[in-house]
XYZ file of C-alpha atoms in Angstrom:
434
model
C 0.000 0.000 0.000
C 0.975 3.656 -0.017
C 2.859 5.543 2.623
C 2.922 9.298 2.349
C 5.107 11.919 3.953
C 5.628 15.673 3.496
C 9.115 16.795 2.527
C 10.470 20.339 2.258
C 13.053 19.098 -0.243
C 11.263 16.744 -2.662
C 14.539 15.137 -3.708
C 15.374 13.938 -0.200
C 13.131 11.716 1.933
C 13.530 11.790 5.732
C 16.791 10.222 6.888
C 16.339 10.033 10.657
C 17.573 6.687 11.997
C 15.091 4.036 13.077
C 15.430 1.269 15.640
C 13.139 -0.857 13.515
C 15.804 -2.049 11.072
C 14.668 -4.410 8.327
C 16.177 -5.685 5.108
C 16.426 -3.124 2.274
C 13.232 -2.634 0.314
C 12.520 -1.567 -3.256
C 10.618 1.696 -3.444
C 8.869 3.876 -6.010
C 9.159 7.592 -5.275
C 6.800 10.310 -6.412
C 8.235 13.847 -6.497
C 6.296 17.003 -7.268
C 6.313 20.708 -6.321
C 7.412 20.830 -2.660
C 6.230 17.388 -1.655
C 6.911 13.706 -2.184
C 5.436 10.262 -1.568
C 6.549 6.679 -1.877
C 5.259 3.115 -2.128
C 7.178 0.076 -0.965
C 6.858 -2.820 -3.385
C 7.391 -6.549 -3.543
C 7.540 -9.019 -6.378
C 4.178 -9.229 -8.129
C 3.103 -5.712 -7.136
C 1.049 -3.480 -9.441
C 1.522 0.133 -8.365
C -1.149 2.558 -9.551
C 0.170 6.141 -9.774
C -2.228 9.076 -9.673
C -4.292 11.631 -7.764
C -7.072 9.296 -6.604
C -6.171 8.850 -2.965
C -8.456 5.843 -2.551
C -7.553 3.875 -5.675
C -3.861 4.688 -6.112
C -0.882 3.083 -4.393
C 1.469 5.977 -5.173
C -0.418 9.206 -4.448
C 0.855 12.202 -6.462
C -1.145 15.312 -5.572
C -0.344 17.505 -8.561
C -3.084 18.980 -10.805
C -1.240 17.828 -13.942
C -1.590 14.187 -12.867
C -4.700 12.179 -13.791
C -6.780 10.339 -11.195
C -5.227 7.041 -12.307
C -2.305 8.132 -14.455
C 0.088 5.192 -14.828
C 0.869 1.737 -13.462
C 4.171 0.118 -12.529
C 4.288 -3.691 -12.702
C 6.967 -5.696 -10.894
C 7.512 -9.353 -11.819
C 10.878 -10.610 -10.595
C 13.591 -8.645 -12.396
C 11.094 -7.441 -14.994
C 9.736 -3.980 -14.220
C 7.503 -2.055 -16.591
C 5.458 1.125 -16.624
C 2.295 1.731 -18.623
C 0.287 4.907 -19.191
C -3.375 4.390 -18.283
C -4.770 6.822 -20.829
C -3.797 9.926 -18.855
C -4.602 13.471 -20.005
C -1.072 14.878 -19.891
C 0.824 11.719 -20.728
C 3.740 9.721 -19.319
C 7.257 10.377 -20.663
C 10.192 7.947 -20.527
C 13.505 9.217 -21.905
C 11.623 12.222 -23.241
C 9.240 10.112 -25.332
C 5.524 10.020 -24.620
C 4.219 6.507 -24.041
C 1.393 5.033 -26.078
C -1.579 4.495 -23.745
C -1.835 0.962 -22.322
C 1.448 -0.175 -23.904
C 3.985 -1.221 -21.201
C 7.662 -0.285 -21.564
C 10.656 -1.408 -19.444
C 11.436 0.611 -16.330
C 15.031 0.709 -15.085
C 16.301 1.491 -11.605
C 16.931 5.190 -11.141
C 15.160 6.058 -14.390
C 13.192 9.285 -14.106
C 9.686 9.099 -15.535
C 7.653 12.249 -16.124
C 4.042 11.853 -15.004
C 2.307 15.082 -15.951
C 4.628 17.642 -14.348
C 5.626 15.263 -11.553
C 8.439 12.707 -11.505
C 8.384 9.026 -10.603
C 11.564 7.022 -9.992
C 12.273 3.409 -8.984
C 14.992 2.914 -6.368
C 16.187 -0.501 -5.215
C 17.513 -1.506 -1.812
C 16.479 1.467 0.284
C 16.694 0.797 4.034
C 13.999 1.217 6.646
C 15.588 4.265 8.318
C 14.760 6.282 5.201
C 11.057 5.928 5.932
C 8.830 7.312 8.677
C 6.983 5.112 11.130
C 3.635 3.835 9.894
C 4.900 2.892 6.447
C 2.759 0.479 4.484
C 3.835 -2.334 2.206
C 2.062 -3.521 -0.920
C 0.946 -7.094 -0.027
C 2.572 -9.873 -2.003
C -0.144 -11.543 -4.134
C -1.278 -15.046 -3.258
C 0.344 -17.707 -5.441
C 1.911 -15.009 -7.631
C -1.489 -13.607 -8.563
C -3.229 -10.392 -7.649
C -6.486 -10.639 -5.725
C -9.549 -10.351 -8.028
C -10.473 -7.162 -6.247
C -7.665 -5.551 -8.319
C -6.425 -2.028 -7.618
C -9.154 -1.224 -5.100
C -6.865 0.408 -2.553
C -9.432 0.575 0.242
C -9.912 -3.209 0.189
C -6.171 -3.833 0.068
C -5.713 -1.470 3.004
C -8.355 -3.351 4.993
C -6.679 -6.665 4.139
C -3.355 -5.313 5.350
C -4.803 -3.931 8.575
C -6.808 -6.999 9.573
C -4.415 -9.733 8.403
C -2.032 -9.546 11.370
C -4.812 -9.433 13.978
C -6.907 -12.271 15.372
C -10.177 -10.556 14.500
C -12.895 -12.550 12.799
C -13.822 -11.087 9.407
C -17.153 -10.803 7.632
C -16.841 -10.297 3.869
C -19.936 -9.043 2.080
C -20.542 -8.871 -1.631
C -22.521 -10.235 -4.534
C -22.005 -13.757 -5.816
C -18.837 -13.963 -7.901
C -17.490 -10.563 -6.785
C -14.310 -12.034 -5.270
C -15.163 -12.695 -1.614
C -13.230 -15.954 -1.303
C -10.223 -14.502 -3.124
C -10.267 -11.651 -0.613
C -10.404 -14.190 2.218
C -7.414 -16.045 0.784
C -5.484 -12.774 0.474
C -6.087 -12.154 4.200
C -4.787 -15.639 5.027
C -1.634 -15.178 2.945
C -0.927 -11.733 4.419
C -1.494 -13.018 7.972
C 1.516 -15.344 7.918
C -0.447 -18.014 9.800
C 1.268 -21.400 9.834
C -1.912 -23.457 9.510
C -3.942 -24.339 6.438
C -6.505 -22.326 4.536
C -9.772 -24.304 4.370
C -12.958 -23.011 2.706
C -16.452 -24.469 2.964
C -19.638 -23.465 1.147
C -22.462 -23.511 3.678
C -25.124 -23.234 0.959
C -24.077 -26.554 -0.594
C -24.774 -28.693 2.500
C -27.796 -29.382 4.671
C -27.762 -28.956 8.466
C -26.398 -32.315 9.747
C -23.812 -32.635 6.995
C -22.693 -29.024 7.439
C -22.240 -29.660 11.175
C -20.044 -32.642 10.357
C -17.962 -30.686 7.828
C -17.314 -27.817 10.257
C -16.885 -29.697 13.548
C -16.001 -33.211 12.392
C -17.649 -36.457 13.506
C -16.907 -39.726 15.275
C -17.282 -43.157 13.743
C -20.917 -44.285 13.947
C -22.222 -40.787 14.768
C -24.822 -41.141 12.000
C -25.670 -43.422 9.122
C -22.740 -43.452 6.734
C -20.160 -42.296 9.329
C -17.916 -45.321 8.789
C -14.806 -43.581 10.119
C -13.802 -40.686 12.344
C -13.316 -37.471 10.406
C -11.905 -34.127 11.581
C -13.783 -31.029 10.434
C -12.812 -27.591 9.216
C -11.931 -26.297 12.686
C -9.357 -29.019 13.287
C -7.997 -29.012 9.745
C -7.511 -25.230 9.820
C -5.988 -25.112 13.311
C -3.514 -22.211 13.454
C -4.756 -21.273 9.993
C -7.897 -19.822 8.443
C -11.343 -21.366 8.096
C -13.662 -19.713 5.581
C -17.427 -20.184 5.832
C -18.753 -19.049 2.472
C -22.457 -18.143 2.316
C -22.702 -18.317 6.103
C -26.186 -16.812 5.852
C -27.418 -20.209 4.635
C -26.356 -21.991 7.840
C -29.326 -23.306 9.854
C -30.127 -22.696 13.556
C -28.281 -25.795 14.817
C -25.097 -24.850 12.988
C -25.385 -21.246 14.150
C -25.654 -22.331 17.804
C -22.634 -24.640 17.596
C -20.612 -22.011 15.742
C -21.432 -19.383 18.372
C -19.854 -21.512 21.086
C -16.631 -21.801 19.122
C -16.582 -18.074 18.395
C -16.941 -17.354 22.115
C -14.244 -19.585 23.604
C -12.534 -21.509 20.795
C -13.950 -24.872 21.862
C -16.153 -27.371 20.043
C -17.195 -31.021 19.983
C -17.263 -33.398 17.063
C -20.671 -34.750 16.095
C -21.259 -37.890 18.193
C -18.635 -36.979 20.809
C -18.674 -35.429 24.286
C -14.977 -34.574 24.271
C -14.309 -30.836 24.208
C -11.651 -29.830 21.699
C -9.908 -26.555 20.949
C -8.839 -24.857 17.738
C -6.960 -21.676 16.979
C -8.472 -21.365 13.521
C -9.329 -17.824 12.481
C -12.873 -17.662 11.060
C -13.650 -15.594 7.991
C -17.324 -15.597 7.007
C -18.583 -14.519 3.600
C -22.093 -13.888 2.338
C -24.136 -12.169 -0.350
C -27.033 -11.813 2.088
C -27.824 -8.898 4.396
C -27.154 -10.617 7.733
C -28.324 -7.641 9.761
C -31.700 -7.780 7.998
C -31.789 -11.526 8.735
C -31.094 -10.756 12.400
C -34.058 -8.372 12.478
C -36.201 -11.015 10.745
C -35.172 -13.610 13.330
C -33.478 -15.974 10.842
C -29.899 -15.321 11.950
C -28.617 -15.174 15.524
C -27.786 -11.655 16.655
C -25.041 -12.808 19.045
C -23.372 -14.838 16.290
C -23.612 -11.918 13.881
C -21.657 -9.649 16.225
C -19.091 -12.387 16.849
C -18.507 -12.815 13.119
C -18.282 -9.137 12.287
C -15.013 -8.332 14.052
C -14.185 -6.523 10.832
C -16.431 -6.080 7.779
C -15.017 -5.869 4.261
C -17.419 -5.033 1.467
C -16.331 -6.239 -1.975
C -18.158 -4.043 -4.512
C -19.640 -5.638 -7.639
C -17.617 -5.533 -10.831
C -19.973 -2.994 -12.424
C -18.777 -0.511 -9.762
C -15.125 -1.324 -10.501
C -15.084 -0.504 -14.199
C -11.376 0.366 -14.134
C -10.621 -3.239 -13.170
C -12.535 -4.926 -16.001
C -9.897 -4.703 -18.726
C -6.898 -5.512 -16.471
C -8.763 -8.567 -15.169
C -9.812 -9.581 -18.673
C -6.222 -9.353 -19.908
C -4.992 -11.355 -16.928
C -7.543 -14.108 -17.568
C -6.707 -14.014 -21.279
C -3.004 -14.509 -20.540
C -3.803 -17.530 -18.386
C -5.559 -19.297 -21.259
C -2.191 -20.006 -22.850
C -3.169 -18.497 -26.214
C -1.518 -15.366 -27.577
C -4.657 -13.310 -28.039
C -5.490 -9.621 -27.936
C -8.771 -7.840 -27.382
C -10.053 -5.712 -30.238
C -11.114 -2.156 -29.394
C -14.716 -3.193 -30.046
C -14.327 -6.119 -27.635
C -12.897 -3.788 -24.978
C -15.879 -1.456 -25.390
C -18.260 -4.422 -25.122
C -16.586 -5.606 -21.915
C -16.785 -2.129 -20.374
C -20.448 -1.710 -21.372
C -21.612 -5.089 -20.029
C -23.334 -4.947 -16.590
C -21.619 -8.162 -15.321
C -24.413 -9.577 -13.166
C -22.151 -12.581 -12.495
C -19.225 -10.312 -11.552
C -15.620 -11.555 -11.769
C -16.727 -15.174 -12.141
C -18.757 -14.271 -15.229
C -15.872 -12.245 -16.662
C -13.458 -15.156 -16.243
C -15.850 -17.599 -17.919
C -16.479 -15.121 -20.735
C -12.758 -14.734 -21.434
C -12.131 -18.495 -21.251
C -14.981 -19.127 -23.694
C -13.771 -16.414 -26.060
C -10.236 -17.830 -26.037
C -11.559 -21.305 -26.828
C -13.644 -20.180 -29.813
C -11.638 -17.250 -31.190
C -10.845 -17.931 -34.831
C -7.776 -15.685 -34.956
C -5.342 -13.725 -32.775
C -7.888 -10.963 -32.073
C -10.875 -11.468 -29.772
C -14.011 -9.808 -31.173
C -17.393 -9.016 -29.570
C -18.847 -12.085 -31.301
C -16.219 -14.238 -29.571
C -17.228 -12.774 -26.218
C -20.890 -13.688 -26.812
C -22.013 -11.482 -23.942
C -25.524 -12.234 -22.806
C -27.917 -10.255 -20.675
C -31.152 -11.716 -19.412
C -33.810 -9.548 -21.032
C -37.554 -9.504 -21.508
C -38.507 -9.394 -25.171
C -41.834 -8.319 -26.613
C -43.877 -10.711 -28.702
C -43.284 -8.417 -31.677
C -39.524 -8.781 -31.264
C -39.834 -12.539 -30.994
C -41.855 -12.712 -34.211
C -39.532 -10.309 -36.039
C -36.381 -12.264 -35.202
C -37.996 -15.667 -35.765
C -39.347 -14.704 -39.205
C -36.020 -13.283 -40.368
C -34.149 -16.344 -39.068
C -36.390 -18.633 -41.130
C -36.299 -16.317 -44.182
C -32.489 -16.472 -44.101
C -32.628 -20.272 -43.907
C -31.051 -20.304 -40.427
C -27.955 -18.374 -41.539
C -27.132 -16.365 -38.426
C -24.617 -14.034 -40.072
C -27.123 -13.041 -42.750
C -29.932 -12.784 -40.197
C -27.892 -10.479 -37.966
C -26.954 -8.290 -40.942
C -30.555 -7.896 -42.101
C -31.789 -7.182 -38.588
C -28.971 -4.648 -38.062
C -27.604 -6.252 -34.913
C -24.328 -7.889 -33.870
C -24.118 -11.641 -34.228
C -23.611 -11.989 -30.451
C -26.811 -10.019 -29.820
C -28.682 -12.217 -32.294
C -27.343 -15.359 -30.616
C -28.648 -14.139 -27.259
C -32.125 -13.608 -28.708
C -32.165 -16.952 -30.551
C -31.235 -18.743 -27.325
C -33.834 -16.800 -25.361
C -36.478 -17.753 -27.933
C -35.416 -21.396 -27.922
C -34.425 -21.357 -31.596
C -30.878 -22.613 -30.996
C -29.233 -24.603 -28.178
C -28.062 -22.772 -25.074
C -24.483 -24.016 -25.625
C -24.500 -23.038 -29.289
C -21.723 -20.752 -30.455
């Protein structure tokens, strides 16, 4: 994350010694007017540079700098900078960068961002920084959390990770709640395992068994003793996804563990202990459920030691294309998005959030006929209500064109992907048809 400090001489950060000596860190400095800022980075970091104090990792408060001006990517020894479509441009070696085209960034190389300067310095020591510095979290498994450059979420992850607080993550289905939970586990440095369980996928008795474990013979089918999530995640993190779907019996048993860290396996009277940290996630409004009497109030306040709200993808438009490109790279095919495809991705409402975006990109990569992904390859679909007149119009043209979708789309004046969505909605072609 970003640490900021005022400096009378923008070329010199504070140099007072610190007792808190650590290994040298890499740092990106921002210098402008009579002030400066910096961001400590680690391998895998993506540093957003700009004036948006909430969304940027390196805050540069100069009027010539765009809200999100540029991004610095660090992958091992490879360091690049890319202009994010800024108003006043980004200059490297006196040459203005093409928007969204990354170029190599060398140590000590001065980059002009508007009228401000950004420079990468390697191996700076802790006594160059003031107390309260923040570090950009290292991504889990070499990947950035799906919540992307949302600085407020990353700041919350950083703050809560090193505590023992329980965490309640709220957000729509597919928005990235479990990825956020995993990022907290990784940043916490806990020695135990990360174990996630979907409460909505199991009924009451089975969910009890999966969380607390069971003894042999505890119920029909319990042919052997089995430890549950709390034992498996001891000294680690246990994630209860869709906790709002847990029934009364599960809620009561979970409350006891949240109060004193003890539990009993199903079919046992032996009291056990676990140091698992509980992170609960839900798309439901638990407080409304408390008022309706369907969720225990005491459990709700035990779970909400800290609340993190993951906004839906439609409210994080600046993350759509970076996420799409990341998913595209993971497909293993050397593909690029056409400008029309980028516009289609940005215009789509993404009711399925990040999960829908990932599936869309994977499908497009599988069916793309060339190196460029087009809107037809994306085949974006929105559930719509169509009038009977529209149904008849499309159906008649489809038959008149002898089921030729390209010709039908051309005569109707719509994109082939839009036509496909209507044909599927009207039952004229298979749902899995391309």
